[in-house]
PDB file of C-alpha atoms in Angstrom:
ATOM      1  CA  MET D1110      98.274 105.914  86.248  1.00 50.00           C
ATOM      2  CA  ILE D1111      99.403 109.144  84.655  1.00 53.00           C
ATOM      3  CA  HIS D1112     100.275 111.756  87.092  1.00 54.00           C
ATOM      4  CA  PRO D1113      99.659 115.324  85.805  1.00 65.00           C
ATOM      5  CA  ASP D1114     101.483 117.491  88.939  1.00 85.00           C
ATOM      6  CA  VAL D1115     104.742 115.419  89.115  1.00 91.00           C
ATOM      7  CA  ILE D1116     108.351 116.942  90.498  1.00 91.00           C
ATOM      8  CA  GLY D1117     111.417 114.757  88.620  1.00 91.00           C
ATOM      9  CA  CYS D1118     114.123 114.349  90.730  1.00 93.00           C
ATOM     10  CA  ASP D1119     117.790 113.229  89.969  1.00 93.00           C
ATOM     11  CA  ILE D1120     120.003 111.681  92.764  1.00 92.00           C
ATOM     12  CA  ALA D1121     123.525 112.160  93.571  1.00 91.00           C
ATOM     13  CA  LYS D1122     125.565 111.121  96.532  1.00 90.00           C
ATOM     14  CA  ALA D1123     125.669 114.759  97.878  1.00 92.00           C
ATOM     15  CA  HIS D1124     122.676 116.705  96.407  1.00 93.00           C
ATOM     16  CA  LEU D1125     119.379 116.282  94.764  1.00 93.00           C
ATOM     17  CA  ASP D1126     117.964 117.833  91.566  1.00 93.00           C
ATOM     18  CA  PHE D1127     114.406 118.755  91.538  1.00 93.00           C
ATOM     19  CA  PHE D1128     112.319 119.735  88.476  1.00 93.00           C
ATOM     20  CA  ASP D1129     108.777 120.723  89.753  1.00 90.00           C
ATOM     21  CA  SER D1130     106.469 120.339  86.725  1.00 88.00           C
ATOM     22  CA  GLY D1131     103.816 122.565  88.251  1.00 84.00           C
ATOM     23  CA  LEU D1132     106.059 125.352  89.053  1.00 85.00           C
ATOM     24  CA  GLU D1133     107.903 125.099  86.010  1.00 88.00           C
ATOM     25  CA  ARG D1134     111.357 125.210  87.886  1.00 89.00           C
ATOM     26  CA  HIS D1135     114.635 123.695  88.889  1.00 93.00           C
ATOM     27  CA  PHE D1136     116.373 123.505  92.196  1.00 91.00           C
ATOM     28  CA  ARG D1137     119.057 121.782  93.688  1.00 94.00           C
ATOM     29  CA  ILE D1138     119.222 120.966  98.069  1.00 92.00           C
ATOM     30  CA  ASP D1139     121.271 118.804  99.819  1.00 94.00           C
ATOM     31  CA  ASN D1140     121.301 114.821  99.868  1.00 93.00           C
ATOM     32  CA  THR D1141     120.784 115.321 103.487  1.00 93.00           C
ATOM     33  CA  PRO D1142     117.467 114.351 106.073  1.00 92.00           C
ATOM     34  CA  ALA D1143     117.093 117.924 107.258  1.00 93.00           C
ATOM     35  CA  ALA D1144     117.401 119.586 103.884  1.00 93.00           C
ATOM     36  CA  ILE D1145     114.830 117.215 102.382  1.00 93.00           C
ATOM     37  CA  SER D1146     112.554 117.707 105.309  1.00 92.00           C
ATOM     38  CA  ALA D1147     112.509 121.540 104.886  1.00 91.00           C
ATOM     39  CA  TRP D1148     111.783 121.071 101.236  1.00 91.00           C
ATOM     40  CA  LEU D1149     108.731 118.848 102.076  1.00 90.00           C
ATOM     41  CA  ASP D1150     107.594 121.338 104.562  1.00 89.00           C
ATOM     42  CA  GLY D1151     107.451 123.997 101.636  1.00 87.00           C
ATOM     43  CA  LEU D1152     105.137 121.472  99.689  1.00 84.00           C
ATOM     44  CA  ASP D1153     102.148 123.024 101.247  1.00 75.00           C
ATOM     45  CA  GLY D1154      99.780 119.832 101.169  1.00 74.00           C
ATOM     46  CA  ARG D1155     100.297 120.028  96.997  1.00 78.00           C
ATOM     47  CA  GLY D1156      99.147 116.832  95.553  1.00 82.00           C
ATOM     48  CA  VAL D1157     102.318 115.734  93.755  1.00 86.00           C
ATOM     49  CA  HIS D1158     103.900 112.938  92.688  1.00 90.00           C
ATOM     50  CA  ILE D1159     107.535 112.276  92.954  1.00 90.00           C
ATOM     51  CA  VAL D1160     109.664 110.376  90.310  1.00 91.00           C
ATOM     52  CA  PHE D1161     113.176 109.560  90.368  1.00 91.00           C
ATOM     53  CA  GLU D1162     115.672 106.596  89.581  1.00 89.00           C
ATOM     54  CA  ALA D1163     116.580 103.720  91.268  1.00 82.00           C
ATOM     55  CA  THR D1164     120.337 104.914  93.005  1.00 78.00           C
ATOM     56  CA  GLY D1165     120.620 102.184  95.902  1.00 72.00           C
ATOM     57  CA  ARG D1166     121.735 103.951  99.331  1.00 79.00           C
ATOM     58  CA  TYR D1167     121.978 107.284  97.536  1.00 86.00           C
ATOM     59  CA  ASP D1168     118.014 107.760  97.570  1.00 87.00           C
ATOM     60  CA  ARG D1169     117.663 105.983 100.590  1.00 84.00           C
ATOM     61  CA  GLN D1170     117.003 109.299 102.667  1.00 87.00           C
ATOM     62  CA  LEU D1171     114.698 110.444 100.385  1.00 90.00           C
ATOM     63  CA  ARG D1172     112.446 107.356 100.256  1.00 87.00           C
ATOM     64  CA  ILE D1173     112.433 107.464 103.928  1.00 85.00           C
ATOM     65  CA  ALA D1174     111.253 110.798 104.056  1.00 87.00           C
ATOM     66  CA  LEU D1175     108.411 110.229 101.726  1.00 87.00           C
ATOM     67  CA  GLU D1176     106.987 107.431 102.956  1.00 83.00           C
ATOM     68  CA  THR D1177     107.012 108.774 106.464  1.00 82.00           C
ATOM     69  CA  ARG D1178     104.960 111.548 105.250  1.00 82.00           C
ATOM     70  CA  GLU D1179     102.791 108.826 103.142  1.00 81.00           C
ATOM     71  CA  LEU D1180     103.722 110.726  99.939  1.00 84.00           C
ATOM     72  CA  PRO D1181     103.381 108.875  96.511  1.00 85.00           C
ATOM     73  CA  TYR D1182     106.502 108.165  94.690  1.00 88.00           C
ATOM     74  CA  SER D1183     107.725 106.216  91.761  1.00 86.00           C
ATOM     75  CA  ARG D1184     111.217 104.708  91.668  1.00 86.00           C
ATOM     76  CA  VAL D1185     112.007 103.838  88.161  1.00 84.00           C
ATOM     77  CA  ASN D1186     114.612 101.645  86.480  1.00 81.00           C
ATOM     78  CA  PRO D1187     117.585 103.884  84.881  1.00 83.00           C
ATOM     79  CA  ALA D1188     117.682 101.720  81.944  1.00 79.00           C
ATOM     80  CA  ARG D1189     114.157 102.454  81.333  1.00 82.00           C
ATOM     81  CA  ALA D1190     114.573 106.383  81.999  1.00 85.00           C
ATOM     82  CA  ARG D1191     117.255 106.369  79.384  1.00 87.00           C
ATOM     83  CA  ASP D1192     114.916 104.665  77.059  1.00 84.00           C
ATOM     84  CA  PHE D1193     112.458 107.456  77.595  1.00 87.00           C
ATOM     85  CA  ALA D1194     114.706 109.986  76.894  1.00 87.00           C
ATOM     86  CA  LYS D1195     116.094 107.944  73.449  1.00 87.00           C
ATOM     87  CA  ALA D1196     112.418 107.624  72.593  1.00 87.00           C
ATOM     88  CA  ILE D1197     111.622 111.741  73.116  1.00 86.00           C
ATOM     89  CA  GLY D1198     115.201 112.614  71.232  1.00 86.00           C
ATOM     90  CA  LEU D1199     116.929 113.741  74.358  1.00 82.00           C
ATOM     91  CA  LEU D1200     120.496 112.678  74.182  1.00 80.00           C
ATOM     92  CA  ALA D1201     122.253 115.904  76.340  1.00 80.00           C
ATOM     93  CA  LYS D1202     122.777 114.740  79.951  1.00 85.00           C
ATOM     94  CA  THR D1203     123.048 116.804  83.163  1.00 89.00           C
ATOM     95  CA  ASP D1204     121.479 116.700  86.752  1.00 88.00           C
ATOM     96  CA  ALA D1205     118.771 119.442  85.682  1.00 88.00           C
ATOM     97  CA  ILE D1206     118.337 117.922  82.594  1.00 90.00           C
ATOM     98  CA  ASP D1207     117.636 114.271  83.900  1.00 90.00           C
ATOM     99  CA  ALA D1208     115.069 115.693  86.569  1.00 90.00           C
ATOM    100  CA  ARG D1209     112.949 117.424  84.172  1.00 91.00           C
ATOM    101  CA  LEU D1210     113.367 114.040  81.824  1.00 90.00           C
ATOM    102  CA  LEU D1211     112.032 112.103  85.034  1.00 91.00           C
ATOM    103  CA  ALA D1212     109.058 114.801  85.658  1.00 90.00           C
ATOM    104  CA  ARG D1213     108.162 114.617  81.885  1.00 89.00           C
ATOM    105  CA  MET D1214     108.195 110.620  82.234  1.00 89.00           C
ATOM    106  CA  GLY D1215     105.916 110.698  85.267  1.00 87.00           C
ATOM    107  CA  GLN D1216     103.550 112.899  82.979  1.00 87.00           C
ATOM    108  CA  SER D1217     103.912 110.474  79.954  1.00 86.00           C
ATOM    109  CA  LEU D1218     103.727 107.118  81.226  1.00 83.00           C
ATOM    110  CA  PRO D1219     101.560 105.200  83.792  1.00 78.00           C
ATOM    111  CA  LEU D1220     104.251 104.784  86.420  1.00 79.00           C
ATOM    112  CA  SER D1221     103.129 102.667  89.654  1.00 73.00           C
ATOM    113  CA  THR D1222     103.310 103.976  92.553  1.00 70.00           C
ATOM    114  CA  GLN D1223     105.192 102.620  95.171  1.00 62.00           C
ATOM    115  CA  ALA D1224     104.768 102.128  99.069  1.00 57.00           C
ATOM    116  CA  ASP D1225     107.611 100.045 100.145  1.00 59.00           C
ATOM    117  CA  ASP D1226     107.692  98.052 103.520  1.00 73.00           C
ATOM    118  CA  PRO D1227     110.570  99.604 105.997  1.00 78.00           C
ATOM    119  CA  ALA D1228     111.195  96.131 107.295  1.00 85.00           C
ATOM    120  CA  ARG D1229     111.597  94.610 103.501  1.00 86.00           C
ATOM    121  CA  HIS D1230     114.387  97.733 103.355  1.00 83.00           C
ATOM    122  CA  VAL D1231     116.330  96.497 106.236  1.00 88.00           C
ATOM    123  CA  LEU D1232     116.052  92.790 104.724  1.00 91.00           C
ATOM    124  CA  ALA D1233     117.336  94.236 101.659  1.00 88.00           C
ATOM    125  CA  ARG D1234     120.445  95.972 102.873  1.00 88.00           C
ATOM    126  CA  LEU D1235     120.894  92.905 105.267  1.00 92.00           C
ATOM    127  CA  HIS D1236     121.092  90.806 102.334  1.00 94.00           C
ATOM    128  CA  THR D1237     123.089  92.796 100.140  1.00 91.00           C
ATOM    129  CA  ARG D1238     125.948  92.635 102.867  1.00 94.00           C
ATOM    130  CA  ARG D1239     125.539  88.877 103.094  1.00 95.00           C
ATOM    131  CA  ASP D1240     126.222  88.802  99.173  1.00 94.00           C
ATOM    132  CA  GLN D1241     129.637  91.179  99.653  1.00 94.00           C
ATOM    133  CA  LEU D1242     130.822  88.899 102.472  1.00 96.00           C
ATOM    134  CA  VAL D1243     130.298  85.843 100.677  1.00 95.00           C
ATOM    135  CA  ALA D1244     131.918  86.940  97.658  1.00 95.00           C
ATOM    136  CA  MET D1245     135.076  88.296  99.791  1.00 95.00           C
ATOM    137  CA  ARG D1246     135.018  84.639 101.297  1.00 94.00           C
ATOM    138  CA  GLN D1247     135.121  83.101  97.676  1.00 94.00           C
ATOM    139  CA  GLN D1248     138.046  85.618  96.676  1.00 93.00           C
ATOM    140  CA  GLU D1249     139.772  84.437  99.644  1.00 92.00           C
ATOM    141  CA  ARG D1250     138.892  80.808  98.889  1.00 91.00           C
ATOM    142  CA  THR D1251     140.365  81.201  95.730  1.00 90.00           C
ATOM    143  CA  ARG D1252     143.563  82.706  97.108  1.00 89.00           C
ATOM    144  CA  LEU D1253     143.986  79.912  99.537  1.00 87.00           C
ATOM    145  CA  HIS D1254     145.317  77.517  96.590  1.00 83.00           C
ATOM    146  CA  GLU D1255     148.416  80.167  95.564  1.00 84.00           C
ATOM    147  CA  THR D1256     149.454  80.610  99.469  1.00 83.00           C
ATOM    148  CA  GLU D1257     151.531  79.262 101.801  1.00 85.00           C
ATOM    149  CA  GLY D1258     152.989  80.202 105.220  1.00 89.00           C
ATOM    150  CA  ILE D1259     151.906  83.021 106.896  1.00 90.00           C
ATOM    151  CA  GLU D1260     149.959  84.275 103.687  1.00 89.00           C
ATOM    152  CA  ARG D1261     147.859  81.051 104.225  1.00 89.00           C
ATOM    153  CA  ASP D1262     147.398  81.701 107.663  1.00 91.00           C
ATOM    154  CA  SER D1263     146.384  85.253 107.005  1.00 93.00           C
ATOM    155  CA  ALA D1264     143.718  83.884 104.656  1.00 90.00           C
ATOM    156  CA  GLU D1265     142.308  80.945 106.739  1.00 91.00           C
ATOM    157  CA  SER D1266     142.071  83.474 109.430  1.00 94.00           C
ATOM    158  CA  HIS D1267     140.219  86.125 107.281  1.00 94.00           C
ATOM    159  CA  MET D1268     138.005  82.957 105.936  1.00 94.00           C
ATOM    160  CA  ALA D1269     137.105  82.304 109.542  1.00 95.00           C
ATOM    161  CA  TRP D1270     136.049  85.839 110.307  1.00 96.00           C
ATOM    162  CA  LEU D1271     134.204  85.677 107.065  1.00 96.00           C
ATOM    163  CA  ASP D1272     132.348  82.624 108.111  1.00 96.00           C
ATOM    164  CA  ALA D1273     131.296  84.359 111.225  1.00 97.00           C
ATOM    165  CA  GLU D1274     130.216  87.508 109.627  1.00 97.00           C
ATOM    166  CA  VAL D1275     128.003  85.673 107.365  1.00 96.00           C
ATOM    167  CA  ALA D1276     126.220  83.925 110.131  1.00 96.00           C
ATOM    168  CA  ARG D1277     125.705  87.026 112.124  1.00 97.00           C
ATOM    169  CA  ILE D1278     124.091  88.751 109.025  1.00 96.00           C
ATOM    170  CA  GLU D1279     121.999  85.566 108.302  1.00 95.00           C
ATOM    171  CA  MET D1280     120.915  85.737 112.018  1.00 95.00           C
ATOM    172  CA  ALA D1281     120.046  89.330 111.755  1.00 96.00           C
ATOM    173  CA  CYS D1282     117.916  88.571 108.556  1.00 94.00           C
ATOM    174  CA  ARG D1283     115.985  85.724 110.457  1.00 94.00           C
ATOM    175  CA  ASP D1284     115.345  88.102 113.452  1.00 94.00           C
ATOM    176  CA  VAL D1285     113.775  90.445 110.792  1.00 93.00           C
ATOM    177  CA  LEU D1286     111.296  87.734 109.478  1.00 92.00           C
ATOM    178  CA  LYS D1287     110.507  86.817 112.577  1.00 92.00           C
ATOM    179  CA  ALA D1288     109.688  90.260 113.853  1.00 92.00           C
ATOM    180  CA  GLU D1289     107.341  90.452 110.710  1.00 90.00           C
ATOM    181  CA  LYS D1290     104.757  87.942 110.213  1.00 90.00           C
ATOM    182  CA  THR D1291     103.888  88.931 106.859  1.00 90.00           C
ATOM    183  CA  LEU D1292     107.162  88.408 105.728  1.00 92.00           C
ATOM    184  CA  GLN D1293     107.705  85.120 107.624  1.00 92.00           C
ATOM    185  CA  GLU D1294     104.744  83.897 106.528  1.00 92.00           C
ATOM    186  CA  GLN D1295     105.846  84.495 102.523  1.00 92.00           C
ATOM    187  CA  GLU D1296     109.118  82.652 103.347  1.00 93.00           C
ATOM    188  CA  ALA D1297     107.077  79.654 104.734  1.00 92.00           C
ATOM    189  CA  ARG D1298     105.277  79.412 101.377  1.00 93.00           C
ATOM    190  CA  LEU D1299     108.429  80.042  99.234  1.00 94.00           C
ATOM    191  CA  ARG D1300     110.081  77.418 101.343  1.00 93.00           C
ATOM    192  CA  SER D1301     107.228  74.766 100.307  1.00 92.00           C
ATOM    193  CA  ILE D1302     108.572  75.031  96.450  1.00 91.00           C
ATOM    194  CA  PRO D1303     111.145  72.119  95.986  1.00 90.00           C
ATOM    195  CA  GLY D1304     114.441  73.671  95.163  1.00 91.00           C
ATOM    196  CA  ILE D1305     113.785  76.980  96.791  1.00 93.00           C
ATOM    197  CA  GLY D1306     115.914  77.227  99.884  1.00 92.00           C
ATOM    198  CA  PRO D1307     116.544  79.498 102.899  1.00 93.00           C
ATOM    199  CA  VAL D1308     118.776  81.607 100.707  1.00 93.00           C
ATOM    200  CA  ALA D1309     116.446  81.663  97.693  1.00 94.00           C
ATOM    201  CA  ALA D1310     113.361  82.544  99.607  1.00 94.00           C
ATOM    202  CA  LEU D1311     115.318  85.636 101.762  1.00 94.00           C
ATOM    203  CA  THR D1312     116.265  86.761  98.019  1.00 94.00           C
ATOM    204  CA  LEU D1313     113.406  86.797  96.635  1.00 93.00           C
ATOM    205  CA  ILE D1314     111.367  88.571  99.636  1.00 93.00           C
ATOM    206  CA  ALA D1315     114.249  91.264  99.863  1.00 90.00           C
ATOM    207  CA  HIS D1316     114.750  92.107  96.567  1.00 89.00           C
ATOM    208  CA  MET D1317     111.421  91.360  94.562  1.00 88.00           C
ATOM    209  CA  PRO D1318     108.087  92.948  96.806  1.00 86.00           C
ATOM    210  CA  GLU D1319     105.832  93.035  93.409  1.00 85.00           C
ATOM    211  CA  LEU D1320     105.800  89.116  93.853  1.00 87.00           C
ATOM    212  CA  GLY D1321     102.185  88.455  94.278  1.00 88.00           C
ATOM    213  CA  ASN D1322     101.050  91.687  92.869  1.00 84.00           C
ATOM    214  CA  ARG D1323     101.776  91.433  89.092  1.00 84.00           C
ATOM    215  CA  SER D1324     101.150  88.914  86.206  1.00 87.00           C
ATOM    216  CA  ALA D1325     103.495  85.763  85.895  1.00 87.00           C
ATOM    217  CA  LYS D1326     104.781  87.453  82.565  1.00 87.00           C
ATOM    218  CA  ALA D1327     105.294  90.928  84.504  1.00 85.00           C
ATOM    219  CA  ILE D1328     107.385  89.311  87.201  1.00 87.00           C
ATOM    220  CA  ALA D1329     109.118  87.102  84.740  1.00 88.00           C
ATOM    221  CA  ALA D1330     110.230  90.336  82.778  1.00 85.00           C
ATOM    222  CA  LEU D1331     111.316  92.153  86.279  1.00 83.00           C
ATOM    223  CA  ALA D1332     113.357  89.153  86.543  1.00 86.00           C
ATOM    224  CA  GLY D1333     115.279  89.129  83.165  1.00 85.00           C
ATOM    225  CA  LEU D1334     113.601  85.724  82.837  1.00 83.00           C
ATOM    226  CA  ALA D1335     111.054  86.853  80.076  1.00 76.00           C
ATOM    227  CA  PRO D1336     112.277  85.613  76.451  1.00 70.00           C
ATOM    228  CA  PHE D1337     111.999  88.769  74.095  1.00 54.00           C
ATOM    229  CA  ASN D1338     110.909  88.268  70.791  1.00 52.00           C
ATOM    230  CA  VAL D1339     113.263  89.214  67.586  1.00 49.00           C
ATOM    231  CA  ASP D1340     110.738  89.141  64.797  1.00 45.00           C
ATOM    232  CA  SER D1341     110.862  91.194  61.647  1.00 47.00           C
ATOM    233  CA  GLY D1342     108.335  90.436  58.669  1.00 53.00           C
ATOM    234  CA  THR D1343     108.656  86.846  57.928  1.00 51.00           C
ATOM    235  CA  SER D1344     111.858  86.524  59.996  1.00 49.00           C
ATOM    236  CA  ARG D1345     111.618  84.749  63.391  1.00 53.00           C
ATOM    237  CA  GLY D1346     114.812  85.389  65.262  1.00 48.00           C
ATOM    238  CA  LYS D1347     115.843  83.354  68.481  1.00 58.00           C
ATOM    239  CA  ARG D1348     113.847  84.319  71.789  1.00 57.00           C
ATOM    240  CA  HIS D1349     116.634  85.854  74.430  1.00 59.00           C
ATOM    241  CA  ILE D1350     116.282  86.767  77.844  1.00 55.00           C
ATOM    242  CA  ARG D1351     117.822  90.169  79.137  1.00 61.00           C
ATOM    243  CA  GLY D1352     117.862  92.865  81.605  1.00 67.00           C
ATOM    244  CA  GLY D1353     115.748  92.402  84.658  1.00 76.00           C
ATOM    245  CA  ARG D1354     117.329  92.006  88.353  1.00 83.00           C
ATOM    246  CA  LYS D1355     120.230  89.503  88.282  1.00 88.00           C
ATOM    247  CA  ARG D1356     120.372  88.624  91.831  1.00 90.00           C
ATOM    248  CA  ILE D1357     117.040  87.136  91.533  1.00 91.00           C
ATOM    249  CA  ARG D1358     117.760  85.696  88.307  1.00 91.00           C
ATOM    250  CA  ASP D1359     121.082  84.055  89.929  1.00 92.00           C
ATOM    251  CA  ALA D1360     118.980  82.880  92.976  1.00 93.00           C
ATOM    252  CA  LEU D1361     116.434  81.292  90.590  1.00 92.00           C
ATOM    253  CA  TYR D1362     119.012  79.756  88.667  1.00 92.00           C
ATOM    254  CA  MET D1363     120.720  77.951  91.483  1.00 93.00           C
ATOM    255  CA  ALA D1364     117.233  76.682  93.200  1.00 92.00           C
ATOM    256  CA  ALA D1365     116.137  75.365  89.339  1.00 90.00           C
ATOM    257  CA  LEU D1366     119.192  73.126  89.002  1.00 91.00           C
ATOM    258  CA  THR D1367     118.547  71.557  92.563  1.00 91.00           C
ATOM    259  CA  ALA D1368     115.068  71.307  91.371  1.00 88.00           C
ATOM    260  CA  SER D1369     115.989  69.762  88.396  1.00 87.00           C
ATOM    261  CA  ARG D1370     117.389  66.811  89.910  1.00 87.00           C
ATOM    262  CA  MET D1371     114.365  66.160  92.412  1.00 82.00           C
ATOM    263  CA  PRO D1372     112.749  63.038  90.948  1.00 75.00           C
ATOM    264  CA  ARG D1373     109.217  64.344  92.848  1.00 71.00           C
ATOM    265  CA  ALA D1374     109.420  68.016  91.459  1.00 71.00           C
ATOM    266  CA  PHE D1375     110.611  69.271  87.858  1.00 82.00           C
ATOM    267  CA  LYS D1376     113.165  66.412  86.800  1.00 81.00           C
ATOM    268  CA  SER D1377     111.068  64.587  84.660  1.00 81.00           C
ATOM    269  CA  HIS D1378     110.185  67.793  82.939  1.00 80.00           C
ATOM    270  CA  ALA D1379     113.618  68.853  82.565  1.00 82.00           C
ATOM    271  CA  ASP D1380     114.538  65.557  81.315  1.00 83.00           C
ATOM    272  CA  GLN D1381     111.579  65.790  78.276  1.00 83.00           C
ATOM    273  CA  MET D1382     113.297  69.055  77.408  1.00 84.00           C
ATOM    274  CA  LYS D1383     116.592  67.578  77.437  1.00 84.00           C
ATOM    275  CA  GLU D1384     115.066  64.795  75.159  1.00 83.00           C
ATOM    276  CA  ALA D1385     113.671  67.357  72.929  1.00 86.00           C
ATOM    277  CA  GLY D1386     117.120  68.869  72.066  1.00 84.00           C
ATOM    278  CA  LYS D1387     116.910  72.019  74.237  1.00 85.00           C
ATOM    279  CA  PRO D1388     120.413  73.296  75.575  1.00 85.00           C
ATOM    280  CA  PHE D1389     120.824  73.054  79.170  1.00 85.00           C
ATOM    281  CA  LYS D1390     121.108  76.733  80.099  1.00 85.00           C
ATOM    282  CA  VAL D1391     117.579  76.780  78.257  1.00 84.00           C
ATOM    283  CA  VAL D1392     116.350  73.917  80.482  1.00 87.00           C
ATOM    284  CA  ILE D1393     117.491  75.608  83.595  1.00 89.00           C
ATOM    285  CA  ILE D1394     116.163  78.793  82.560  1.00 89.00           C
ATOM    286  CA  ALA D1395     112.845  77.352  81.750  1.00 88.00           C
ATOM    287  CA  LEU D1396     112.808  75.934  85.033  1.00 90.00           C
ATOM    288  CA  ALA D1397     113.718  79.269  86.755  1.00 90.00           C
ATOM    289  CA  ARG D1398     111.098  80.804  84.950  1.00 91.00           C
ATOM    290  CA  LYS D1399     108.616  77.763  86.283  1.00 91.00           C
ATOM    291  CA  LEU D1400     109.434  78.425  89.764  1.00 92.00           C
ATOM    292  CA  LEU D1401     109.033  82.205  89.643  1.00 92.00           C
ATOM    293  CA  ALA D1402     105.604  81.794  88.263  1.00 92.00           C
ATOM    294  CA  ILE D1403     104.844  79.315  90.991  1.00 92.00           C
ATOM    295  CA  ALA D1404     106.378  81.903  93.747  1.00 92.00           C
ATOM    296  CA  ASN D1405     104.158  84.651  92.515  1.00 93.00           C
ATOM    297  CA  ALA D1406     101.021  82.489  92.418  1.00 92.00           C
ATOM    298  CA  ILE D1407     101.391  80.769  96.102  1.00 93.00           C
ATOM    299  CA  ILE D1408     102.144  84.681  97.700  1.00 92.00           C
ATOM    300  CA  ARG D1409      99.016  85.949  95.410  1.00 91.00           C
ATOM    301  CA  ASP D1410      96.813  83.376  96.658  1.00 88.00           C
ATOM    302  CA  LYS D1411      98.631  82.788 100.236  1.00 85.00           C
ATOM    303  CA  THR D1412      98.881  78.781  99.622  1.00 86.00           C
ATOM    304  CA  THR D1413     101.686  76.639  99.433  1.00 82.00           C
ATOM    305  CA  PHE D1414     103.080  74.490  96.433  1.00 81.00           C
ATOM    306  CA  ARG D1415     101.544  71.060  97.868  1.00 65.00           C
ATOM    307  CA  ARG D1416      97.999  72.588  97.781  1.00 45.00           C
ATOM    308  CA  THR D1417      98.700  74.042  94.352  1.00 44.00           C
ATOM    309  CA  THR D1418      99.824  70.612  93.029  1.00 43.00           C
TER     310      THR D1418
END
């Protein structure tokens, strides 16, 4: 829905810039729990809707405060905000201008209201940390071939520590899932899909809360797996995927690789596409899109893959 009384917020590490469309004024506060709480106290029960860009950890304090008070907000993709700015001819960019832009965006477009799950927030942060540790481990593994002596001992020691840390973070993720029945059930449903292993299931749960609540096409677009038309007049260009959540796309790509080799799953479908002359990458992306559609359906219908086939 379109929200008439909107407050746009531009987020930085140290401060938050607001534009209040109802009061037609700009102001800045510190990006701290105390300052945010004091600002929210001053809203006096106004029916406002807050719009801000997704900025990773810098918007965390604001999200926590809004969710605690059950206040509606929209967390928008920064690329979408910049596209909106271009569409209205706004080329200048400052913190105050961005806050006003976000307020106008909330007044002009039907932005979805978010009500995120705190447990999912914890899971997303843990999953991101796991990715960081895995990336560091791969870097050390690459360096291992170029080292010897004490350098090699250091690399091997660091890799052993990283192995232990990855295992510890994965255990923490398991604990979050065990404590939340809904998330635990979602994991079991996702794991019923051929090719979806523990890491892919965890990635979908942590980074795609919309799963089961959007259409298959909308979910594919969020993941960056929806092919976009490039047509003009009688010309028909090649369809390309773009944008979306890279971490989701990467996880599904690896899941699709596995599924494409499973005789009882999607191997025959992959073989048919290959025989039709489709490039290997196109085949895997198509399977990734199919896996995501199935995941969306079973989360929505609260069933499993075996029961839908």
